[in-house]
Amino acid sequence: MNDPLILTALMGPADFAWADGLRRAHFPPERNQVPAHITLFHHLPPTLIDELRDRIGRLTAAPPPAARIDGVLHLGRGVAFRVASTALIDLRDELAQAFRGMLVPQDMAAPRLHITVQNKASAGEARALHAQLSAGFEPRSLRIAGIAAWHYRGGPWEPAFTRAFRGQVQARRAVIR
């Protein structure tokens, strides 16, 4: 198949439950086809699957990258939490360098790691949720448990593979509805 691959960072179980709960509560249900996630690459060629599996296997042999949620982003018609992680950006940059020349423009741009909890809502709904989530917001740590690759099939994603970081009991693989 020619369906592109999407690469995401997987959150630990408690962080995933929190983020996905917010997503289910605030994302328009008819448009919420995938659970909460942190996208690293939006569109990798499917021909890279074997090399990607090998590279991710080597990269996840290390301890998990430190990460934190450090802000609430207003996306115009949605809201997300900004994810700060120098180590996760470094991992992504290493992959981007390896796949240079095969990346779409969106994946060549500097990444803005985030967890979207609302998208494709009205501007008013997005403003209200941004205000609600920003009130009393305090940065918090975020557990990155692994990396997952997905086949994009035009709607829900199909799992390709998952790799947990060393020392992680289990990477929480998002359940595709």
CSV table of N, CA and C in Angstrom, one decimal:
chain,number,residue,atom,x,y,z
A,1,MET,N,0.8,-1.2,0.0
A,1,MET,CA,0.0,0.0,0.0
A,1,MET,C,0.9,1.2,0.0
A,2,ASN,N,0.3,2.3,-0.5
A,2,ASN,CA,1.1,3.6,-0.5
A,2,ASN,C,0.7,4.6,0.6
A,3,ASP,N,0.0,4.1,1.6
A,3,ASP,CA,-0.5,5.0,2.7
A,3,ASP,C,0.7,5.4,3.5
A,4,PRO,N,0.8,6.7,3.8
A,4,PRO,CA,2.0,7.3,4.5
A,4,PRO,C,2.0,6.7,5.9
A,5,LEU,N,3.2,6.9,6.5
A,5,LEU,CA,3.4,6.5,7.9
A,5,LEU,C,3.4,7.8,8.8
A,6,ILE,N,2.8,7.7,9.9
A,6,ILE,CA,2.8,8.8,10.9
A,6,ILE,C,3.6,8.3,12.1
A,7,LEU,N,4.5,9.1,12.6
A,7,LEU,CA,5.3,8.7,13.8
A,7,LEU,C,4.9,9.5,15.0
A,8,THR,N,4.6,8.9,16.1
A,8,THR,CA,4.2,9.6,17.3
A,8,THR,C,5.0,9.1,18.5
A,9,ALA,N,5.1,10.0,19.5
A,9,ALA,CA,5.6,9.6,20.8
A,9,ALA,C,4.4,9.2,21.6
A,10,LEU,N,4.6,8.1,22.4
A,10,LEU,CA,3.6,7.5,23.2
A,10,LEU,C,3.7,8.1,24.7
A,11,MET,N,2.6,8.4,25.3
A,11,MET,CA,2.6,8.9,26.6
A,11,MET,C,2.5,7.7,27.6
A,12,GLY,N,3.0,7.9,28.8
A,12,GLY,CA,2.7,6.9,29.8
A,12,GLY,C,1.2,6.8,30.1
A,13,PRO,N,0.8,5.7,30.7
A,13,PRO,CA,-0.6,5.4,30.9
A,13,PRO,C,-1.4,6.5,31.6
A,14,ALA,N,-0.9,7.1,32.7
A,14,ALA,CA,-1.6,8.1,33.4
A,14,ALA,C,-1.7,9.4,32.5
A,15,ASP,N,-0.6,9.8,31.9
A,15,ASP,CA,-0.7,11.0,31.0
A,15,ASP,C,-1.6,10.8,29.8
A,16,PHE,N,-1.5,9.6,29.3
A,16,PHE,CA,-2.4,9.3,28.1
A,16,PHE,C,-3.9,9.3,28.6
A,17,ALA,N,-4.2,8.7,29.7
A,17,ALA,CA,-5.6,8.8,30.2
A,17,ALA,C,-6.1,10.2,30.4
A,18,TRP,N,-5.3,11.0,31.0
A,18,TRP,CA,-5.6,12.4,31.2
A,18,TRP,C,-5.8,13.2,29.9
A,19,ALA,N,-4.9,13.1,28.9
A,19,ALA,CA,-4.9,13.8,27.7
A,19,ALA,C,-6.1,13.3,26.8
A,20,ASP,N,-6.2,12.0,26.7
A,20,ASP,CA,-7.3,11.4,25.9
A,20,ASP,C,-8.7,11.7,26.5
A,21,GLY,N,-8.8,11.8,27.8
A,21,GLY,CA,-10.0,12.2,28.4
A,21,GLY,C,-10.4,13.6,28.0
A,22,LEU,N,-9.5,14.5,28.0
A,22,LEU,CA,-9.7,15.9,27.6
A,22,LEU,C,-10.1,15.9,26.1
A,23,ARG,N,-9.4,15.1,25.3
A,23,ARG,CA,-9.7,15.1,23.9
A,23,ARG,C,-11.1,14.6,23.6
A,24,ARG,N,-11.5,13.5,24.3
A,24,ARG,CA,-12.9,12.9,24.1
A,24,ARG,C,-13.9,13.9,24.6
A,25,ALA,N,-13.6,14.7,25.6
A,25,ALA,CA,-14.5,15.7,26.1
A,25,ALA,C,-14.7,16.9,25.2
A,26,HIS,N,-13.6,17.3,24.5
A,26,HIS,CA,-13.7,18.6,23.8
A,26,HIS,C,-13.5,18.5,22.3
A,27,PHE,N,-13.1,17.4,21.8
A,27,PHE,CA,-12.9,17.3,20.3
A,27,PHE,C,-14.3,17.0,19.7
A,28,PRO,N,-14.7,17.6,18.6
A,28,PRO,CA,-16.0,17.2,18.1
A,28,PRO,C,-16.1,15.7,17.8
A,29,PRO,N,-17.0,15.0,18.4
A,29,PRO,CA,-17.0,13.5,18.3
A,29,PRO,C,-17.0,13.0,16.9
A,30,GLU,N,-17.6,13.6,16.0
A,30,GLU,CA,-17.7,13.1,14.6
A,30,GLU,C,-16.3,13.2,13.9
A,31,ARG,N,-15.4,14.0,14.5
A,31,ARG,CA,-14.1,14.2,13.8
A,31,ARG,C,-13.0,13.6,14.6
A,32,ASN,N,-13.3,13.1,15.8
A,32,ASN,CA,-12.2,12.5,16.7
A,32,ASN,C,-12.0,11.0,16.3
A,33,GLN,N,-11.2,10.8,15.3
A,33,GLN,CA,-10.9,9.5,14.8
A,33,GLN,C,-9.7,8.8,15.4
A,34,VAL,N,-8.8,9.6,16.1
A,34,VAL,CA,-7.6,9.0,16.7
A,34,VAL,C,-7.5,9.5,18.2
A,35,PRO,N,-6.9,8.8,19.0
A,35,PRO,CA,-6.8,9.2,20.4
A,35,PRO,C,-5.7,10.3,20.6
A,36,ALA,N,-5.5,10.8,21.8
A,36,ALA,CA,-4.5,11.8,22.1
A,36,ALA,C,-3.1,11.2,21.7
A,37,HIS,N,-2.3,12.1,21.1
A,37,HIS,CA,-1.0,11.7,20.7
A,37,HIS,C,-0.1,12.9,20.5
A,38,ILE,N,1.2,12.6,20.3
A,38,ILE,CA,2.2,13.7,20.1
A,38,ILE,C,2.9,13.3,18.8
A,39,THR,N,2.5,14.0,17.7
A,39,THR,CA,3.1,13.7,16.4
A,39,THR,C,4.5,14.2,16.2
A,40,LEU,N,5.3,13.2,15.8
A,40,LEU,CA,6.7,13.6,15.4
A,40,LEU,C,6.9,13.8,13.9
A,41,PHE,N,6.2,13.0,13.1
A,41,PHE,CA,6.2,13.1,11.7
A,41,PHE,C,4.8,12.9,11.2
A,42,HIS,N,4.4,13.7,10.2
A,42,HIS,CA,3.0,13.6,9.7
A,42,HIS,C,2.9,12.7,8.5
A,43,HIS,N,4.0,12.5,7.7
A,43,HIS,CA,3.8,11.8,6.4
A,43,HIS,C,5.2,11.3,6.0
A,44,LEU,N,5.5,10.1,6.4
A,44,LEU,CA,6.7,9.4,6.0
A,44,LEU,C,6.4,8.4,4.9
A,45,PRO,N,7.2,8.3,3.9
A,45,PRO,CA,7.0,7.3,2.9
A,45,PRO,C,6.8,5.9,3.4
A,46,PRO,N,5.9,5.1,3.0
A,46,PRO,CA,5.7,3.7,3.5
A,46,PRO,C,6.9,2.8,3.2
A,47,THR,N,7.7,3.2,2.2
A,47,THR,CA,8.9,2.4,1.9
A,47,THR,C,9.9,2.4,3.0
A,48,LEU,N,9.8,3.3,3.9
A,48,LEU,CA,10.8,3.5,5.0
A,48,LEU,C,10.5,2.6,6.2
A,49,ILE,N,9.4,1.8,6.2
A,49,ILE,CA,8.9,1.0,7.3
A,49,ILE,C,10.0,0.2,8.0
A,50,ASP,N,10.8,-0.6,7.2
A,50,ASP,CA,11.8,-1.4,7.8
A,50,ASP,C,13.0,-0.6,8.4
A,51,GLU,N,13.4,0.4,7.7
A,51,GLU,CA,14.5,1.2,8.2
A,51,GLU,C,14.0,2.0,9.4
A,52,LEU,N,12.8,2.5,9.4
A,52,LEU,CA,12.2,3.2,10.5
A,52,LEU,C,12.1,2.3,11.7
A,53,ARG,N,11.7,1.1,11.5
A,53,ARG,CA,11.6,0.1,12.7
A,53,ARG,C,13.0,-0.1,13.3
A,54,ASP,N,14.0,-0.3,12.4
A,54,ASP,CA,15.4,-0.5,12.9
A,54,ASP,C,15.9,0.8,13.7
A,55,ARG,N,15.7,1.9,13.1
A,55,ARG,CA,16.2,3.2,13.7
A,55,ARG,C,15.5,3.4,15.1
A,56,ILE,N,14.2,3.2,15.1
A,56,ILE,CA,13.4,3.5,16.3
A,56,ILE,C,13.8,2.4,17.4
A,57,GLY,N,14.1,1.2,16.9
A,57,GLY,CA,14.6,0.2,17.9
A,57,GLY,C,15.9,0.6,18.6
A,58,ARG,N,16.8,1.2,17.8
A,58,ARG,CA,18.0,1.7,18.4
A,58,ARG,C,17.8,2.9,19.3
A,59,LEU,N,17.0,3.8,18.8
A,59,LEU,CA,16.7,5.0,19.6
A,59,LEU,C,16.0,4.7,20.9
A,60,THR,N,15.1,3.8,20.9
A,60,THR,CA,14.4,3.5,22.2
A,60,THR,C,15.1,2.5,23.1
A,61,ALA,N,16.3,2.1,22.7
A,61,ALA,CA,17.2,1.3,23.6
A,61,ALA,C,17.7,2.2,24.8
A,62,ALA,N,17.5,3.5,24.6
A,62,ALA,CA,18.0,4.5,25.6
A,62,ALA,C,16.8,4.7,26.6
A,63,PRO,N,17.1,5.4,27.7
A,63,PRO,CA,16.0,5.7,28.6
A,63,PRO,C,15.1,6.7,28.0
A,64,PRO,N,13.9,6.8,28.5
A,64,PRO,CA,12.9,7.8,27.9
A,64,PRO,C,13.3,9.2,28.0
A,65,PRO,N,13.0,10.0,27.0
A,65,PRO,CA,13.3,11.4,27.1
A,65,PRO,C,12.5,12.2,28.1
A,66,ALA,N,13.2,13.1,28.8
A,66,ALA,CA,12.4,13.9,29.8
A,66,ALA,C,11.5,14.9,29.0
A,67,ALA,N,10.3,15.1,29.5
A,67,ALA,CA,9.4,16.0,28.8
A,67,ALA,C,8.5,16.6,29.8
A,68,ARG,N,7.9,17.7,29.4
A,68,ARG,CA,6.9,18.4,30.3
A,68,ARG,C,5.9,19.1,29.4
A,69,ILE,N,4.8,19.3,30.0
A,69,ILE,CA,3.7,20.2,29.4
A,69,ILE,C,3.9,21.6,29.9
A,70,ASP,N,4.3,22.5,29.1
A,70,ASP,CA,4.6,23.8,29.6
A,70,ASP,C,3.7,25.0,29.1
A,71,GLY,N,2.6,24.7,28.5
A,71,GLY,CA,1.7,25.8,28.1
A,71,GLY,C,0.5,25.3,27.4
A,72,VAL,N,-0.5,26.2,27.3
A,72,VAL,CA,-1.7,25.9,26.6
A,72,VAL,C,-1.7,26.7,25.3
A,73,LEU,N,-1.9,26.1,24.2
A,73,LEU,CA,-1.8,26.7,22.9
A,73,LEU,C,-3.2,27.0,22.3
A,74,HIS,N,-3.5,28.2,21.8
A,74,HIS,CA,-4.7,28.4,21.1
A,74,HIS,C,-4.4,28.2,19.6
A,75,LEU,N,-5.2,27.3,19.0
A,75,LEU,CA,-4.9,27.0,17.6
A,75,LEU,C,-5.9,27.6,16.6
A,76,GLY,N,-6.6,28.6,17.0
A,76,GLY,CA,-7.6,29.2,16.2
A,76,GLY,C,-9.0,28.6,16.3
A,77,ARG,N,-9.1,27.3,15.9
A,77,ARG,CA,-10.3,26.5,16.0
A,77,ARG,C,-10.1,25.3,16.9
A,78,GLY,N,-9.1,25.4,17.8
A,78,GLY,CA,-8.8,24.3,18.7
A,78,GLY,C,-7.8,24.7,19.7
A,79,VAL,N,-7.5,23.8,20.6
A,79,VAL,CA,-6.6,24.0,21.7
A,79,VAL,C,-5.7,22.8,21.9
A,80,ALA,N,-4.4,23.0,22.3
A,80,ALA,CA,-3.5,22.0,22.5
A,80,ALA,C,-2.6,22.3,23.7
A,81,PHE,N,-1.9,21.3,24.2
A,81,PHE,CA,-0.9,21.6,25.3
A,81,PHE,C,0.5,21.5,24.6
A,82,ARG,N,1.3,22.5,24.8
A,82,ARG,CA,2.6,22.5,24.3
A,82,ARG,C,3.5,21.5,25.1
A,83,VAL,N,4.3,20.7,24.4
A,83,VAL,CA,5.2,19.7,25.0
A,83,VAL,C,6.6,20.2,24.7
A,84,ALA,N,7.3,20.3,25.9
A,84,ALA,CA,8.7,20.7,25.8
A,84,ALA,C,9.6,19.5,26.1
A,85,SER,N,10.5,19.2,25.2
A,85,SER,CA,11.4,18.1,25.4
A,85,SER,C,12.6,18.2,24.4
A,86,THR,N,13.7,18.7,24.9
A,86,THR,CA,14.9,18.8,24.1
A,86,THR,C,15.3,17.4,23.6
A,87,ALA,N,15.2,16.4,24.5
A,87,ALA,CA,15.7,15.1,24.1
A,87,ALA,C,14.8,14.5,23.0
A,88,LEU,N,13.5,14.7,23.1
A,88,LEU,CA,12.5,14.2,22.0
A,88,LEU,C,12.8,15.0,20.7
A,89,ILE,N,13.0,16.3,20.8
A,89,ILE,CA,13.4,17.0,19.6
A,89,ILE,C,14.7,16.5,19.0
A,90,ASP,N,15.6,16.2,19.8
A,90,ASP,CA,16.9,15.7,19.3
A,90,ASP,C,16.7,14.3,18.6
A,91,LEU,N,15.8,13.5,19.2
A,91,LEU,CA,15.5,12.2,18.5
A,91,LEU,C,14.9,12.4,17.2
A,92,ARG,N,13.9,13.3,17.1
A,92,ARG,CA,13.2,13.7,15.9
A,92,ARG,C,14.2,14.2,14.9
A,93,ASP,N,15.1,15.1,15.3
A,93,ASP,CA,16.1,15.7,14.4
A,93,ASP,C,17.0,14.6,13.8
A,94,GLU,N,17.3,13.7,14.6
A,94,GLU,CA,18.2,12.6,14.1
A,94,GLU,C,17.5,11.8,13.0
A,95,LEU,N,16.2,11.6,13.2
A,95,LEU,CA,15.4,10.9,12.1
A,95,LEU,C,15.2,11.8,10.9
A,96,ALA,N,15.0,13.0,11.1
A,96,ALA,CA,14.8,14.0,10.0
A,96,ALA,C,16.1,14.0,9.2
A,97,GLN,N,17.2,14.0,9.8
A,97,GLN,CA,18.5,14.0,9.1
A,97,GLN,C,18.6,12.7,8.3
A,98,ALA,N,18.3,11.6,8.9
A,98,ALA,CA,18.4,10.3,8.2
A,98,ALA,C,17.5,10.3,7.0
A,99,PHE,N,16.3,10.9,7.1
A,99,PHE,CA,15.3,10.8,6.0
A,99,PHE,C,15.2,12.1,5.1
A,100,ARG,N,16.3,12.9,5.2
A,100,ARG,CA,16.3,14.1,4.5
A,100,ARG,C,16.1,13.8,3.0
A,101,GLY,N,15.3,14.6,2.3
A,101,GLY,CA,15.1,14.4,0.9
A,101,GLY,C,13.8,13.6,0.7
A,102,MET,N,13.3,13.0,1.8
A,102,MET,CA,12.1,12.1,1.7
A,102,MET,C,10.9,12.7,2.5
A,103,LEU,N,11.2,13.9,3.1
A,103,LEU,CA,10.2,14.5,4.0
A,103,LEU,C,9.3,15.5,3.2
A,104,VAL,N,8.0,15.6,3.6
A,104,VAL,CA,7.1,16.6,3.1
A,104,VAL,C,7.5,17.9,3.8
A,105,PRO,N,7.1,19.0,3.2
A,105,PRO,CA,7.4,20.3,3.8
A,105,PRO,C,7.0,20.4,5.3
A,106,GLN,N,5.9,19.9,5.6
A,106,GLN,CA,5.4,20.0,7.0
A,106,GLN,C,6.4,19.3,8.0
A,107,ASP,N,7.0,18.2,7.5
A,107,ASP,CA,7.9,17.5,8.4
A,107,ASP,C,9.4,18.1,8.3
A,108,MET,N,9.6,18.9,7.3
A,108,MET,CA,10.9,19.6,7.2
A,108,MET,C,11.0,20.8,8.2
A,109,ALA,N,9.8,21.4,8.5
A,109,ALA,CA,9.8,22.5,9.3
A,109,ALA,C,10.1,22.2,10.8
A,110,ALA,N,10.5,23.2,11.5
A,110,ALA,CA,10.8,23.0,13.0
A,110,ALA,C,9.6,22.5,13.7
A,111,PRO,N,9.7,21.4,14.4
A,111,PRO,CA,8.5,20.8,15.1
A,111,PRO,C,8.0,21.7,16.2
A,112,ARG,N,6.7,21.7,16.4
A,112,ARG,CA,6.0,22.3,17.6
A,112,ARG,C,5.3,21.1,18.3
A,113,LEU,N,6.0,20.4,19.1
A,113,LEU,CA,5.4,19.3,19.8
A,113,LEU,C,4.2,19.7,20.7
A,114,HIS,N,3.1,19.0,20.5
A,114,HIS,CA,1.9,19.3,21.3
A,114,HIS,C,1.0,18.1,21.3
A,115,ILE,N,0.0,18.3,22.2
A,115,ILE,CA,-1.1,17.3,22.4
A,115,ILE,C,-2.4,18.0,22.1
A,116,THR,N,-3.0,17.8,21.0
A,116,THR,CA,-4.3,18.5,20.6
A,116,THR,C,-5.4,17.8,21.4
A,117,VAL,N,-6.2,18.7,22.1
A,117,VAL,CA,-7.4,18.2,22.8
A,117,VAL,C,-8.7,18.8,22.2
A,118,GLN,N,-8.5,19.7,21.3
A,118,GLN,CA,-9.7,20.2,20.5
A,118,GLN,C,-9.2,20.7,19.2
A,119,ASN,N,-9.9,20.4,18.1
A,119,ASN,CA,-9.6,20.9,16.8
A,119,ASN,C,-10.9,20.9,16.0
A,120,LYS,N,-10.9,21.8,15.0
A,120,LYS,CA,-12.1,21.9,14.1
A,120,LYS,C,-13.4,22.2,14.9
A,121,ALA,N,-13.2,23.0,15.9
A,121,ALA,CA,-14.4,23.5,16.7
A,121,ALA,C,-14.6,24.9,16.2
A,122,SER,N,-15.6,25.6,16.7
A,122,SER,CA,-15.8,27.0,16.4
A,122,SER,C,-14.8,27.8,17.1
A,123,ALA,N,-14.5,29.0,16.5
A,123,ALA,CA,-13.5,29.9,17.1
A,123,ALA,C,-13.9,30.2,18.6
A,124,GLY,N,-15.2,30.4,18.8
A,124,GLY,CA,-15.7,30.8,20.1
A,124,GLY,C,-15.5,29.6,21.1
A,125,GLU,N,-15.8,28.4,20.7
A,125,GLU,CA,-15.6,27.2,21.5
A,125,GLU,C,-14.1,27.1,21.9
A,126,ALA,N,-13.2,27.3,20.9
A,126,ALA,CA,-11.8,27.2,21.1
A,126,ALA,C,-11.3,28.3,22.1
A,127,ARG,N,-11.8,29.5,21.9
A,127,ARG,CA,-11.4,30.6,22.9
A,127,ARG,C,-11.9,30.3,24.3
A,128,ALA,N,-13.1,29.7,24.4
A,128,ALA,CA,-13.6,29.4,25.8
A,128,ALA,C,-12.8,28.3,26.4
A,129,LEU,N,-12.4,27.2,25.6
A,129,LEU,CA,-11.7,26.1,26.2
A,129,LEU,C,-10.2,26.6,26.5
A,130,HIS,N,-9.7,27.4,25.7
A,130,HIS,CA,-8.3,27.9,25.9
A,130,HIS,C,-8.3,28.7,27.3
A,131,ALA,N,-9.3,29.6,27.5
A,131,ALA,CA,-9.4,30.3,28.7
A,131,ALA,C,-9.6,29.4,29.9
A,132,GLN,N,-10.4,28.4,29.7
A,132,GLN,CA,-10.7,27.4,30.8
A,132,GLN,C,-9.4,26.6,31.2
A,133,LEU,N,-8.7,26.1,30.2
A,133,LEU,CA,-7.5,25.3,30.5
A,133,LEU,C,-6.3,26.2,30.9
A,134,SER,N,-6.3,27.5,30.5
A,134,SER,CA,-5.2,28.4,30.9
A,134,SER,C,-5.4,28.9,32.3
A,135,ALA,N,-6.6,28.9,32.8
A,135,ALA,CA,-6.9,29.4,34.2
A,135,ALA,C,-6.2,28.5,35.2
A,136,GLY,N,-5.2,29.0,35.9
A,136,GLY,CA,-4.6,28.2,36.9
A,136,GLY,C,-3.6,27.1,36.3
A,137,PHE,N,-3.3,27.2,35.0
A,137,PHE,CA,-2.4,26.2,34.4
A,137,PHE,C,-1.1,26.2,35.1
A,138,GLU,N,-0.5,25.1,35.4
A,138,GLU,CA,0.8,25.0,35.9
A,138,GLU,C,1.6,23.9,35.1
A,139,PRO,N,2.8,24.2,34.7
A,139,PRO,CA,3.5,23.1,34.0
A,139,PRO,C,3.6,21.9,34.8
A,140,ARG,N,3.7,20.8,34.0
A,140,ARG,CA,3.7,19.5,34.7
A,140,ARG,C,4.6,18.5,33.9
A,141,SER,N,5.2,17.5,34.5
A,141,SER,CA,6.0,16.6,33.8
A,141,SER,C,5.1,15.7,33.0
A,142,LEU,N,5.7,15.1,31.9
A,142,LEU,CA,5.0,14.2,31.0
A,142,LEU,C,5.9,13.0,30.8
A,143,ARG,N,5.3,11.9,31.0
A,143,ARG,CA,6.1,10.6,30.7
A,143,ARG,C,6.0,10.2,29.3
A,144,ILE,N,7.1,10.1,28.6
A,144,ILE,CA,7.2,9.6,27.3
A,144,ILE,C,7.6,8.1,27.4
A,145,ALA,N,6.7,7.2,27.0
A,145,ALA,CA,6.9,5.8,27.2
A,145,ALA,C,7.5,5.1,26.0
A,146,GLY,N,7.2,5.6,24.8
A,146,GLY,CA,7.7,4.9,23.6
A,146,GLY,C,7.4,5.7,22.3
A,147,ILE,N,7.7,5.0,21.2
A,147,ILE,CA,7.4,5.6,19.9
A,147,ILE,C,6.6,4.6,19.1
A,148,ALA,N,5.6,5.1,18.4
A,148,ALA,CA,4.8,4.3,17.5
A,148,ALA,C,4.7,4.8,16.1
A,149,ALA,N,4.6,3.9,15.2
A,149,ALA,CA,4.4,4.2,13.8
A,149,ALA,C,3.0,3.7,13.4
A,150,TRP,N,2.4,4.5,12.6
A,150,TRP,CA,1.0,4.2,12.2
A,150,TRP,C,0.8,4.3,10.7
A,151,HIS,N,0.0,3.5,10.1
A,151,HIS,CA,-0.4,3.7,8.7
A,151,HIS,C,-1.6,4.6,8.6
A,152,TYR,N,-1.5,5.6,7.8
A,152,TYR,CA,-2.6,6.5,7.7
A,152,TYR,C,-3.5,6.0,6.6
A,153,ARG,N,-4.8,5.7,6.9
A,153,ARG,CA,-5.7,5.1,6.0
A,153,ARG,C,-6.9,6.0,5.6
A,154,GLY,N,-6.7,7.3,5.8
A,154,GLY,CA,-7.7,8.3,5.4
A,154,GLY,C,-8.7,8.6,6.6
A,155,GLY,N,-8.5,7.9,7.7
A,155,GLY,CA,-9.4,8.2,8.8
A,155,GLY,C,-8.7,7.6,10.0
A,156,PRO,N,-9.2,6.6,10.7
A,156,PRO,CA,-8.5,6.0,11.8
A,156,PRO,C,-7.1,5.5,11.3
A,157,TRP,N,-6.2,5.4,12.2
A,157,TRP,CA,-4.8,5.0,11.9
A,157,TRP,C,-4.7,3.5,12.2
A,158,GLU,N,-3.9,2.8,11.5
A,158,GLU,CA,-3.7,1.4,11.7
A,158,GLU,C,-2.2,1.2,12.3
A,159,PRO,N,-2.1,0.6,13.4
A,159,PRO,CA,-0.8,0.4,14.0
A,159,PRO,C,0.2,-0.3,13.1
A,160,ALA,N,1.4,0.2,13.0
A,160,ALA,CA,2.5,-0.4,12.2
A,160,ALA,C,3.4,-1.1,13.2
A,161,PHE,N,3.9,-0.4,14.2
A,161,PHE,CA,4.8,-1.0,15.2
A,161,PHE,C,4.9,0.0,16.4
A,162,THR,N,5.2,-0.5,17.5
A,162,THR,CA,5.4,0.3,18.8
A,162,THR,C,6.7,-0.2,19.4
A,163,ARG,N,7.5,0.8,19.9
A,163,ARG,CA,8.7,0.4,20.7
A,163,ARG,C,8.7,1.2,22.0
A,164,ALA,N,8.9,0.5,23.1
A,164,ALA,CA,9.0,1.2,24.4
A,164,ALA,C,10.4,1.6,24.6
A,165,PHE,N,10.6,2.7,25.3
A,165,PHE,CA,12.0,3.1,25.8
A,165,PHE,C,12.5,2.1,26.8
A,166,ARG,N,13.8,2.0,26.9
A,166,ARG,CA,14.4,1.1,27.8
A,166,ARG,C,13.9,1.4,29.2
A,167,GLY,N,13.6,0.4,30.0
A,167,GLY,CA,13.2,0.6,31.4
A,167,GLY,C,11.7,0.9,31.5
A,168,GLN,N,11.0,1.0,30.4
A,168,GLN,CA,9.6,1.2,30.5
A,168,GLN,C,8.9,-0.2,30.6
A,169,VAL,N,8.0,-0.3,31.6
A,169,VAL,CA,7.3,-1.6,31.7
A,169,VAL,C,6.4,-1.8,30.5
A,170,GLN,N,5.7,-0.8,30.1
A,170,GLN,CA,4.8,-1.0,28.9
A,170,GLN,C,4.5,0.4,28.3
A,171,ALA,N,4.7,0.6,27.1
A,171,ALA,CA,4.4,1.8,26.4
A,171,ALA,C,2.9,1.7,26.1
A,172,ARG,N,2.2,2.8,26.5
A,172,ARG,CA,0.7,2.8,26.3
A,172,ARG,C,0.5,3.0,24.8
A,173,ARG,N,0.0,2.0,24.1
A,173,ARG,CA,-0.3,2.2,22.7
A,173,ARG,C,-1.8,2.7,22.6
A,174,ALA,N,-1.9,3.8,22.0
A,174,ALA,CA,-3.2,4.4,21.8
A,174,ALA,C,-4.2,3.4,21.1
A,175,VAL,N,-5.4,3.3,21.6
A,175,VAL,CA,-6.3,2.4,21.0
A,175,VAL,C,-7.1,3.1,20.0
A,176,ILE,N,-7.0,2.6,18.8
A,176,ILE,CA,-7.7,3.2,17.6
A,176,ILE,C,-9.1,2.8,17.6
A,177,ARG,N,-10.0,3.7,17.6
A,177,ARG,CA,-11.4,3.4,17.6
A,177,ARG,C,-11.9,3.0,16.2
